[in-house]
DNA sequence: TGTACATCAGTGAACGCGCGTTCACTGATGTAC
DNA sequence: TGTACATCAGTGAACGCGCGTTCACTGATGTAC
């Protein structure tokens, strides 16, 4: 079969996007190449025309997932008037829709544990993606503080948001899950608004 | 072979303890029953004399892991004078030793993502274990606030600690990892000491 | 214009491997007589 | 006291299955002549 000039690039892009969703939904370990390629409308043998190994796909998919999250959080912040970006960020991150759709959500919350066991090739795009997201949050903090202080606080608030989202997904009771989301938003906001020391 | 009366119970206990370490270190998915039983000095066939399925082991091991963490955090708090329990808890949770030994550490930080995909049988002991740990933290908060407010704040602080520990394990740079631990301790302490509204 | 050929994204059988689970069997000891 | 037997935690071969990876092959199209 002879294809259009950009056909292969397009296929590559589709596989990465699909993988970034599957990895977030099922975890890195649970995604097989055969079902993945089948979902993309292909057979498994073609995989190695696009990637040298499964690990290369993981690295690309992590980057893609965090880029999506960065974009959607940046949009949520950009949509509201000056000064309301902090609440917009927190509300966009910690809500029941994000809890229920990990496949479209933050790859940090979905994959951070598995990242700890991955080689540098995979951890690098992860680290960069997380830092970019935390930087957006740092920009929404109240004025004041040094750049380092602002990043430290943003990392703290982001850790809280990520941890609370994970707990809301894992707890064995719908009421407890909602309570974690709601109190998480309040506590994150309180910490983010703490005066600079 | 005929064994001592409590021999089987002892073997059962050893398998659960070993599994709780392996699960935390390698993730639920990566632990096979054959290597696990071999580590316990047994062959894989004997597994089903102790557990009806792998899932039953997972549920028991989660409970065991969280009980260990509860005990070690309770001890850390009990060792210091009245009023210093909060700092003791935070410092015991967010440090480089805990970061580097997930197999002996908090099962929340190590397994919360995988819990989200497990059946109720496994999520129940997880939820109970996390609540017990958060209760210990709530008891260390400064006086004031309703019981609900205290638990909400404790959940916020614990989310921060857990998220920061995970990020410190996943980031691709030793300096960044240390910075996350240190700023995490400070931010967690600031949030925990916020006056009650 | 018509024909032969090169291209190359994608196909699918095959590789060795480890997985969870089942089950007929082992064999050292305590018990019954 | 001596012998036959029941117990049962643990053994290890076997089951079907999906995994990541390799590789000889396909076949519709664009290009060369």
CSV table of C-alpha atoms (C1' of nucleotides) in Angstrom, one decimal:
chain,number,residue,atom,x,y,z
A,1,UNK,CA,0.0,0.0,0.0
A,2,UNK,CA,1.3,3.4,-0.9
A,3,UNK,CA,0.1,6.2,1.4
A,4,UNK,CA,-0.1,10.0,1.5
A,5,UNK,CA,3.2,11.8,2.4
A,6,UNK,CA,2.1,12.7,5.9
A,7,UNK,CA,0.2,9.5,6.5
A,8,UNK,CA,2.9,7.9,8.7
A,9,UNK,CA,3.3,11.0,10.9
A,10,UNK,CA,-0.5,11.0,11.4
A,11,UNK,CA,-0.5,7.3,12.4
A,12,UNK,CA,2.4,7.9,14.8
A,13,UNK,CA,0.5,10.8,16.4
A,14,UNK,CA,-2.7,8.7,16.8
A,15,UNK,CA,-0.8,5.9,18.5
A,16,UNK,CA,0.8,8.3,21.0
A,17,UNK,CA,-2.5,10.0,21.8
A,18,UNK,CA,-4.2,6.7,22.3
A,19,UNK,CA,-1.4,5.4,24.4
A,20,UNK,CA,-1.4,8.5,26.6
A,21,UNK,CA,-5.1,7.9,27.4
A,22,UNK,CA,-4.7,4.2,28.0
A,23,UNK,CA,-1.6,4.6,30.2
A,24,UNK,CA,-3.5,7.2,32.4
A,25,UNK,CA,-6.6,5.0,32.6
A,26,UNK,CA,-5.1,1.5,33.1
A,27,UNK,CA,-1.5,2.2,34.3
A,28,UNK,CA,1.7,1.7,32.3
A,29,UNK,CA,1.9,-2.0,33.1
A,30,UNK,CA,-1.6,-2.9,32.0
A,31,UNK,CA,-1.4,-1.6,28.4
A,32,UNK,CA,-0.4,-4.2,25.8
A,33,UNK,CA,0.9,-3.3,22.4
A,34,UNK,CA,-1.5,-5.6,20.6
A,35,UNK,CA,-4.8,-4.1,22.0
A,36,UNK,CA,-3.3,-0.6,21.7
A,37,UNK,CA,-2.5,-1.1,18.0
A,38,UNK,CA,-5.9,-2.7,17.4
A,39,UNK,CA,-7.6,0.3,18.9
A,40,UNK,CA,-5.6,2.4,16.4
A,41,UNK,CA,-7.0,0.2,13.6
A,42,UNK,CA,-3.7,-1.5,13.0
A,43,UNK,CA,-2.0,-4.8,13.7
A,44,UNK,CA,0.8,-5.2,16.3
A,45,UNK,CA,3.6,-5.9,13.9
A,46,UNK,CA,3.5,-2.3,12.6
A,47,UNK,CA,4.4,-0.9,15.9
A,48,UNK,CA,8.2,-1.1,15.3
A,49,UNK,CA,8.0,1.0,12.2
A,50,UNK,CA,7.1,3.9,14.5
A,51,UNK,CA,9.0,3.2,17.8
A,52,UNK,CA,12.2,1.4,18.6
A,53,UNK,CA,10.7,-0.1,21.8
A,54,UNK,CA,7.7,0.1,24.1
A,55,UNK,CA,9.7,2.4,26.3
A,56,UNK,CA,10.1,5.0,23.6
A,57,UNK,CA,6.3,5.1,23.3
A,58,UNK,CA,5.9,5.5,27.0
A,59,UNK,CA,8.3,8.5,27.0
A,60,UNK,CA,6.4,10.1,24.1
A,61,UNK,CA,3.0,9.4,25.6
A,62,UNK,CA,4.0,10.9,29.0
A,63,UNK,CA,5.1,14.1,27.3
A,64,UNK,CA,1.9,14.2,25.3
A,65,UNK,CA,-0.3,13.6,28.3
A,66,UNK,CA,1.3,16.4,30.4
A,67,UNK,CA,1.2,18.8,27.5
A,68,UNK,CA,-2.6,18.2,27.2
A,69,UNK,CA,-3.0,18.9,31.0
A,70,UNK,CA,-0.8,22.0,30.8
A,71,UNK,CA,-2.9,23.3,27.9
A,72,UNK,CA,-6.2,22.7,29.6
A,73,UNK,CA,-5.1,24.2,32.9
A,74,UNK,CA,-3.6,27.2,31.1
A,75,UNK,CA,-6.9,27.7,29.3
A,76,UNK,CA,-8.9,27.5,32.6
A,77,UNK,CA,-6.6,30.2,34.0
A,78,UNK,CA,-6.8,32.4,30.8
A,79,UNK,CA,-10.6,32.2,30.7
A,80,UNK,CA,-11.1,34.1,34.0
A,81,UNK,CA,-10.5,37.8,34.9
A,82,UNK,CA,-7.1,38.8,36.4
A,83,UNK,CA,-6.8,37.7,40.1
A,84,UNK,CA,-9.1,34.7,39.8
A,85,UNK,CA,-6.6,32.4,38.1
A,86,UNK,CA,-5.7,30.7,41.4
A,87,UNK,CA,-9.2,29.6,42.1
A,88,UNK,CA,-9.7,28.7,38.4
A,89,UNK,CA,-6.6,26.4,38.5
A,90,UNK,CA,-7.6,24.7,41.7
A,91,UNK,CA,-11.2,24.2,40.6
A,92,UNK,CA,-10.1,22.9,37.2
A,93,UNK,CA,-7.8,20.4,38.9
A,94,UNK,CA,-9.8,19.1,41.9
A,95,UNK,CA,-13.3,18.2,40.7
A,96,UNK,CA,-15.4,15.1,40.2
A,97,UNK,CA,-15.0,15.2,36.4
A,98,UNK,CA,-11.3,15.1,36.6
A,99,UNK,CA,-11.6,12.4,39.2
A,100,UNK,CA,-13.8,10.3,37.0
A,101,UNK,CA,-11.8,10.7,33.8
A,102,UNK,CA,-8.2,9.9,34.5
A,103,UNK,CA,-7.7,9.0,30.8
A,104,UNK,CA,-8.1,12.7,30.0
A,105,UNK,CA,-6.6,14.0,33.1
A,106,UNK,CA,-3.3,14.8,34.8
A,107,UNK,CA,-0.6,12.2,34.1
A,108,UNK,CA,1.0,13.3,37.3
A,109,UNK,CA,-1.8,12.0,39.4
A,110,UNK,CA,-2.2,8.9,37.2
A,111,UNK,CA,1.4,7.8,36.8
A,112,UNK,CA,3.7,9.4,39.3
A,113,UNK,CA,4.3,6.1,41.2
A,114,UNK,CA,5.2,4.2,38.1
A,115,UNK,CA,7.5,7.0,37.0
A,116,UNK,CA,9.6,6.3,40.1
A,117,UNK,CA,10.5,2.9,38.6
A,118,UNK,CA,11.1,4.1,35.0
A,119,UNK,CA,14.5,4.9,33.4
A,120,UNK,CA,15.8,8.4,32.9
A,121,UNK,CA,14.5,8.4,29.3
A,122,UNK,CA,10.9,8.4,30.7
A,123,UNK,CA,11.4,10.5,33.8
A,124,UNK,CA,12.9,13.4,31.9
A,125,UNK,CA,9.7,14.4,30.0
A,126,UNK,CA,7.7,13.7,33.2
A,127,UNK,CA,9.8,16.1,35.2
A,128,UNK,CA,9.7,18.8,32.6
A,129,UNK,CA,5.9,18.4,32.2
A,130,UNK,CA,5.3,18.7,35.9
A,131,UNK,CA,7.5,21.7,36.3
A,132,UNK,CA,5.7,23.5,33.5
A,133,UNK,CA,2.3,22.9,35.2
A,134,UNK,CA,3.7,24.0,38.6
A,135,UNK,CA,5.0,27.1,36.9
A,136,UNK,CA,1.5,28.0,35.7
A,137,UNK,CA,0.3,27.6,39.2
A,138,UNK,CA,3.1,29.7,40.6
A,139,UNK,CA,2.1,32.5,38.3
A,140,UNK,CA,-1.4,32.5,39.9
A,141,UNK,CA,-0.2,32.9,43.5
A,142,UNK,CA,-0.8,36.2,45.2
A,143,UNK,CA,2.0,38.8,44.5
A,144,UNK,CA,5.1,38.8,46.7
A,145,UNK,CA,7.9,36.3,47.6
A,146,UNK,CA,11.0,35.4,45.7
A,147,UNK,CA,10.9,33.3,42.6
A,148,UNK,CA,12.1,30.3,44.6
A,149,UNK,CA,9.6,30.9,47.4
A,150,UNK,CA,6.8,31.0,44.8
A,151,UNK,CA,7.9,27.8,43.1
A,152,UNK,CA,8.2,26.1,46.5
A,153,UNK,CA,4.7,27.1,47.5
A,154,UNK,CA,3.4,26.1,44.1
A,155,UNK,CA,5.0,22.7,44.5
A,156,UNK,CA,3.3,22.3,47.9
A,157,UNK,CA,-0.1,23.3,46.6
A,158,UNK,CA,0.3,21.1,43.5
A,159,UNK,CA,1.3,18.1,45.8
A,160,UNK,CA,-1.8,18.7,47.8
A,161,UNK,CA,-4.0,18.8,44.7
A,162,UNK,CA,-2.4,15.7,43.2
A,163,UNK,CA,-2.5,13.7,46.4
A,164,UNK,CA,-6.2,14.7,47.0
A,165,UNK,CA,-7.2,13.7,43.5
A,166,UNK,CA,-5.5,10.3,43.9
A,167,UNK,CA,-7.2,9.7,47.3
A,168,UNK,CA,-10.6,10.8,45.9
A,169,UNK,CA,-10.1,8.1,43.2
A,170,UNK,CA,-9.1,5.3,45.6
A,171,UNK,CA,-11.4,5.7,48.6
A,172,UNK,CA,-14.1,3.1,49.0
A,173,UNK,CA,-17.1,5.5,49.5
A,174,UNK,CA,-18.6,8.1,47.2
A,175,UNK,CA,-19.3,10.5,50.1
A,176,UNK,CA,-15.7,10.4,51.4
A,177,UNK,CA,-14.5,10.9,47.8
A,178,UNK,CA,-16.6,14.1,47.4
A,179,UNK,CA,-15.5,15.3,50.8
A,180,UNK,CA,-11.8,14.9,49.9
A,181,UNK,CA,-12.4,16.9,46.7
A,182,UNK,CA,-14.2,19.7,48.5
A,183,UNK,CA,-11.9,20.1,51.5
A,184,UNK,CA,-8.9,19.7,49.2
A,185,UNK,CA,-10.0,22.7,47.2
A,186,UNK,CA,-10.4,24.8,50.4
A,187,UNK,CA,-7.2,23.7,52.0
A,188,UNK,CA,-5.2,24.2,48.7
A,189,UNK,CA,-6.7,27.7,48.5
A,190,UNK,CA,-5.8,28.5,52.1
A,191,UNK,CA,-2.2,27.4,51.6
A,192,UNK,CA,-1.9,29.2,48.3
A,193,UNK,CA,-3.1,32.5,49.9
A,194,UNK,CA,-0.8,32.3,52.9
A,195,UNK,CA,1.1,35.5,53.3
A,196,UNK,CA,4.8,35.4,52.3
A,197,UNK,CA,7.1,35.1,55.3
B,1,UNK,CA,5.7,-33.3,56.3
B,2,UNK,CA,4.0,-32.7,59.6
B,3,UNK,CA,4.6,-29.3,61.1
B,4,UNK,CA,4.1,-27.5,64.4
B,5,UNK,CA,0.6,-26.4,65.3
B,6,UNK,CA,1.2,-22.7,64.5
B,7,UNK,CA,3.5,-23.4,61.5
B,8,UNK,CA,0.9,-22.6,58.9
B,9,UNK,CA,-0.1,-19.3,60.5
B,10,UNK,CA,3.5,-18.3,60.7
B,11,UNK,CA,4.0,-19.1,57.0
B,12,UNK,CA,0.9,-17.1,56.1
B,13,UNK,CA,2.2,-14.1,58.0
B,14,UNK,CA,5.6,-14.3,56.3
B,15,UNK,CA,4.0,-14.4,52.9
B,16,UNK,CA,1.8,-11.3,53.7
B,17,UNK,CA,4.7,-9.3,55.1
B,18,UNK,CA,6.9,-10.2,52.1
B,19,UNK,CA,4.1,-9.3,49.7
B,20,UNK,CA,3.4,-6.0,51.4
B,21,UNK,CA,7.1,-5.0,50.8
B,22,UNK,CA,7.2,-6.2,47.2
B,23,UNK,CA,3.9,-4.5,46.3
B,24,UNK,CA,5.2,-1.2,47.7
B,25,UNK,CA,8.5,-1.5,46.0
B,26,UNK,CA,7.5,-2.8,42.5
B,27,UNK,CA,3.8,-2.0,42.3
B,28,UNK,CA,0.9,-4.5,42.4
B,29,UNK,CA,1.1,-5.5,38.8
B,30,UNK,CA,4.8,-6.4,38.8
B,31,UNK,CA,4.8,-8.9,41.7
B,32,UNK,CA,4.4,-12.5,40.5
B,33,UNK,CA,3.3,-15.3,42.8
B,34,UNK,CA,6.2,-17.6,41.8
B,35,UNK,CA,9.1,-15.2,42.7
B,36,UNK,CA,7.1,-14.2,45.8
B,37,UNK,CA,6.7,-17.7,47.1
B,38,UNK,CA,10.4,-18.5,46.2
B,39,UNK,CA,11.4,-15.5,48.4
B,40,UNK,CA,9.4,-17.0,51.2
B,41,UNK,CA,11.3,-20.3,50.7
B,42,UNK,CA,8.4,-22.1,49.2
B,43,UNK,CA,7.2,-23.2,45.8
B,44,UNK,CA,4.3,-21.5,44.0
B,45,UNK,CA,1.8,-24.4,44.3
B,46,UNK,CA,1.5,-24.0,48.0
B,47,UNK,CA,0.1,-20.5,47.6
B,48,UNK,CA,-3.5,-21.6,47.4
B,49,UNK,CA,-3.4,-23.4,50.7
B,50,UNK,CA,-3.1,-19.9,52.2
B,51,UNK,CA,-5.2,-17.7,49.9
B,52,UNK,CA,-8.2,-18.3,47.7
B,53,UNK,CA,-6.8,-15.9,45.1
B,54,UNK,CA,-4.0,-13.4,44.4
B,55,UNK,CA,-6.6,-10.6,45.1
B,56,UNK,CA,-7.1,-11.9,48.7
B,57,UNK,CA,-3.3,-11.6,49.2
B,58,UNK,CA,-3.4,-8.0,47.9
B,59,UNK,CA,-6.1,-7.1,50.3
B,60,UNK,CA,-4.3,-8.6,53.3
B,61,UNK,CA,-1.0,-7.1,52.2
B,62,UNK,CA,-2.4,-3.6,51.9
B,63,UNK,CA,-3.9,-3.8,55.4
B,64,UNK,CA,-0.5,-5.0,56.8
B,65,UNK,CA,1.5,-2.3,55.0
B,66,UNK,CA,-0.8,0.5,56.3
B,67,UNK,CA,-0.7,-0.9,59.8
B,68,UNK,CA,3.1,-0.8,59.7
B,69,UNK,CA,3.1,2.8,58.6
B,70,UNK,CA,0.4,3.7,61.2
B,71,UNK,CA,2.6,2.2,63.9
B,72,UNK,CA,5.8,3.9,62.8
B,73,UNK,CA,4.1,7.3,62.6
B,74,UNK,CA,2.4,6.8,65.9
B,75,UNK,CA,5.7,5.9,67.5
B,76,UNK,CA,7.4,9.0,65.9
B,77,UNK,CA,4.7,11.1,67.5
B,78,UNK,CA,4.8,9.4,70.9
B,79,UNK,CA,8.6,9.8,71.1
B,80,UNK,CA,8.5,13.6,71.3
B,81,UNK,CA,7.2,16.0,74.0
B,82,UNK,CA,3.6,17.3,73.9
B,83,UNK,CA,3.2,19.9,71.2
B,84,UNK,CA,5.9,18.7,68.9
B,85,UNK,CA,3.9,15.8,67.5
B,86,UNK,CA,3.0,17.7,64.3
B,87,UNK,CA,6.6,18.4,63.3
B,88,UNK,CA,7.5,14.8,64.3
B,89,UNK,CA,4.8,13.4,62.0
B,90,UNK,CA,5.8,15.6,59.1
B,91,UNK,CA,9.5,15.0,59.4
B,92,UNK,CA,8.9,11.2,59.8
B,93,UNK,CA,6.9,11.2,56.6
B,94,UNK,CA,8.8,13.5,54.3
B,95,UNK,CA,12.4,12.6,54.4
B,96,UNK,CA,15.0,11.1,52.1
B,97,UNK,CA,15.0,7.7,53.9
B,98,UNK,CA,11.3,7.3,53.4
B,99,UNK,CA,11.7,8.4,49.8
B,100,UNK,CA,14.4,5.8,49.1
B,101,UNK,CA,12.7,2.9,50.9
B,102,UNK,CA,9.2,2.6,49.5
B,103,UNK,CA,9.2,-1.1,50.4
B,104,UNK,CA,9.2,-0.1,54.1
B,105,UNK,CA,7.2,3.1,53.6
B,106,UNK,CA,3.6,4.4,53.2
B,107,UNK,CA,1.4,2.2,51.1
B,108,UNK,CA,-0.7,5.3,50.3
B,109,UNK,CA,2.2,7.0,48.5
B,110,UNK,CA,3.3,3.7,46.8
B,111,UNK,CA,-0.1,2.2,45.7
B,112,UNK,CA,-2.9,4.8,45.8
B,113,UNK,CA,-3.1,4.9,41.9
B,114,UNK,CA,-3.4,1.2,41.6
B,115,UNK,CA,-6.0,1.2,44.4
B,116,UNK,CA,-8.3,3.3,42.1
B,117,UNK,CA,-8.5,0.3,39.8
B,118,UNK,CA,-9.0,-2.4,42.4
B,119,UNK,CA,-12.3,-4.0,43.6
B,120,UNK,CA,-14.0,-3.0,46.8
B,121,UNK,CA,-12.4,-6.0,48.6
B,122,UNK,CA,-9.1,-4.3,48.3
B,123,UNK,CA,-10.1,-0.7,48.6
B,124,UNK,CA,-11.8,-1.2,51.9
B,125,UNK,CA,-8.7,-2.0,53.9
B,126,UNK,CA,-6.9,0.8,52.0
B,127,UNK,CA,-9.5,3.4,53.0
B,128,UNK,CA,-9.5,2.3,56.6
B,129,UNK,CA,-5.8,2.4,56.8
B,130,UNK,CA,-5.5,5.8,55.3
B,131,UNK,CA,-8.2,7.2,57.6
B,132,UNK,CA,-6.4,5.8,60.7
B,133,UNK,CA,-3.2,7.5,59.6
B,134,UNK,CA,-4.9,10.8,58.9
B,135,UNK,CA,-6.6,10.6,62.3
B,136,UNK,CA,-3.2,10.4,64.0
B,137,UNK,CA,-2.2,13.5,62.1
B,138,UNK,CA,-5.4,15.3,63.0
B,139,UNK,CA,-4.6,14.7,66.7
B,140,UNK,CA,-1.4,16.6,66.2
B,141,UNK,CA,-2.9,19.7,64.8
B,142,UNK,CA,-3.0,22.9,67.0
B,143,UNK,CA,-6.0,23.0,69.3
B,144,UNK,CA,-9.3,24.5,67.9
B,145,UNK,CA,-11.8,23.8,65.1
B,146,UNK,CA,-14.6,21.2,64.9
B,147,UNK,CA,-13.8,17.5,64.5
B,148,UNK,CA,-14.8,17.7,60.8
B,149,UNK,CA,-12.6,20.8,60.3
B,150,UNK,CA,-9.7,19.0,61.9
B,151,UNK,CA,-10.1,15.9,59.7
B,152,UNK,CA,-10.4,18.1,56.6
B,153,UNK,CA,-7.2,19.9,57.4
B,154,UNK,CA,-5.5,16.7,58.2
B,155,UNK,CA,-6.6,15.2,54.9
B,156,UNK,CA,-5.2,18.3,53.1
B,157,UNK,CA,-1.9,18.1,54.9
B,158,UNK,CA,-1.6,14.4,54.3
B,159,UNK,CA,-2.4,14.8,50.6
B,160,UNK,CA,0.4,17.3,50.4
B,161,UNK,CA,2.9,15.0,52.2
B,162,UNK,CA,1.9,12.0,50.0
B,163,UNK,CA,2.0,14.0,46.8
B,164,UNK,CA,5.3,15.5,47.6
B,165,UNK,CA,6.8,12.1,48.6
B,166,UNK,CA,5.7,10.7,45.2
B,167,UNK,CA,7.1,13.6,43.3
B,168,UNK,CA,10.4,13.4,45.1
B,169,UNK,CA,10.6,9.7,44.0
B,170,UNK,CA,9.8,10.5,40.3
B,171,UNK,CA,11.7,13.6,39.5
B,172,UNK,CA,14.8,13.1,37.3
B,173,UNK,CA,17.3,15.1,39.4
B,174,UNK,CA,18.6,14.5,42.9
B,175,UNK,CA,18.7,18.3,43.7
B,176,UNK,CA,15.0,18.8,42.7
B,177,UNK,CA,14.1,15.7,44.7
B,178,UNK,CA,15.7,17.1,47.9
B,179,UNK,CA,14.1,20.5,47.3
B,180,UNK,CA,10.7,19.0,47.0
B,181,UNK,CA,11.2,17.2,50.3
B,182,UNK,CA,12.4,20.2,52.1
B,183,UNK,CA,9.8,22.7,50.8
B,184,UNK,CA,7.2,20.1,51.3
B,185,UNK,CA,7.9,19.9,55.0
B,186,UNK,CA,7.8,23.7,55.3
B,187,UNK,CA,4.6,24.1,53.3
B,188,UNK,CA,2.9,21.2,55.2
B,189,UNK,CA,3.8,22.7,58.5
B,190,UNK,CA,2.5,26.1,57.4
B,191,UNK,CA,-0.8,24.7,56.3
B,192,UNK,CA,-1.1,22.6,59.5
B,193,UNK,CA,-0.6,25.6,61.7
B,194,UNK,CA,-3.1,27.9,59.9
B,195,UNK,CA,-5.5,29.4,62.4
B,196,UNK,CA,-9.0,27.9,62.4
B,197,UNK,CA,-11.5,30.0,60.5
C,1,DT,C1',0.1,6.3,-23.7
C,2,DG,C1',1.4,1.8,-21.8
C,3,DT,C1',4.2,-1.3,-19.1
C,4,DA,C1',7.7,-2.8,-15.6
C,5,DC,C1',9.4,-1.8,-11.4
C,6,DA,C1',10.6,0.3,-6.8
C,7,DT,C1',8.6,1.9,-2.6
C,8,DC,C1',7.4,1.1,2.3
C,9,DA,C1',3.4,1.2,5.8
C,10,DG,C1',1.3,-2.3,7.4
C,11,DT,C1',0.5,-7.7,8.1
C,12,DG,C1',0.5,-11.8,10.8
C,13,DA,C1',3.0,-16.1,12.1
C,14,DA,C1',6.4,-17.2,15.2
C,15,DC,C1',10.1,-16.8,19.2
C,16,DG,C1',10.6,-17.5,24.3
C,17,DC,C1',8.8,-16.1,28.5
C,18,DG,C1',6.2,-15.4,32.9
C,19,DC,C1',1.6,-15.2,34.4
C,20,DG,C1',-2.6,-17.1,37.8
C,21,DT,C1',-4.5,-21.3,38.7
C,22,DT,C1',-5.3,-26.5,39.3
C,23,DC,C1',-4.3,-30.9,41.0
C,24,DA,C1',-2.3,-35.5,41.8
C,25,DC,C1',1.2,-36.5,44.6
C,26,DT,C1',4.9,-36.6,48.7
C,27,DG,C1',6.5,-37.8,53.2
C,28,DA,C1',7.6,-36.8,58.2
C,29,DT,C1',5.1,-36.8,62.1
C,30,DG,C1',1.2,-37.8,65.7
C,31,DT,C1',-2.3,-41.0,66.8
C,32,DA,C1',-4.7,-45.5,67.3
C,33,DC,C1',-4.4,-50.0,68.4
D,1,DT,C1',6.6,-51.0,73.4
D,2,DG,C1',5.9,-51.7,68.4
D,3,DT,C1',3.4,-51.1,64.0
D,4,DA,C1',-0.1,-49.4,60.7
D,5,DC,C1',-2.3,-45.5,59.3
D,6,DA,C1',-4.2,-40.7,58.8
D,7,DT,C1',-2.9,-36.0,58.4
D,8,DC,C1',-2.0,-31.9,55.5
D,9,DA,C1',1.6,-28.2,54.4
D,10,DG,C1',4.1,-28.1,50.7
D,11,DT,C1',5.7,-29.9,45.7
D,12,DG,C1',6.0,-29.3,40.8
D,13,DA,C1',4.1,-30.5,36.2
D,14,DA,C1',0.6,-28.8,33.4
D,15,DC,C1',-3.4,-25.7,31.7
D,16,DG,C1',-4.3,-21.6,28.5
D,17,DC,C1',-3.1,-17.0,28.0
D,18,DG,C1',-1.0,-12.5,26.7
D,19,DC,C1',3.3,-10.3,26.7
D,20,DG,C1',7.4,-7.6,23.7
D,21,DT,C1',9.9,-8.4,19.8
D,22,DT,C1',11.4,-10.2,15.1
D,23,DC,C1',10.9,-10.8,10.3
D,24,DA,C1',9.6,-12.5,5.6
D,25,DC,C1',6.0,-11.0,3.2
D,26,DT,C1',2.0,-8.0,0.8
D,27,DG,C1',0.1,-4.9,-2.5
D,28,DA,C1',-1.6,-0.2,-4.1
D,29,DT,C1',0.6,3.6,-5.8
D,30,DG,C1',4.2,6.8,-8.0
D,31,DT,C1',8.0,6.8,-11.1
D,32,DA,C1',11.0,5.5,-15.0
D,33,DC,C1',11.3,4.3,-19.5
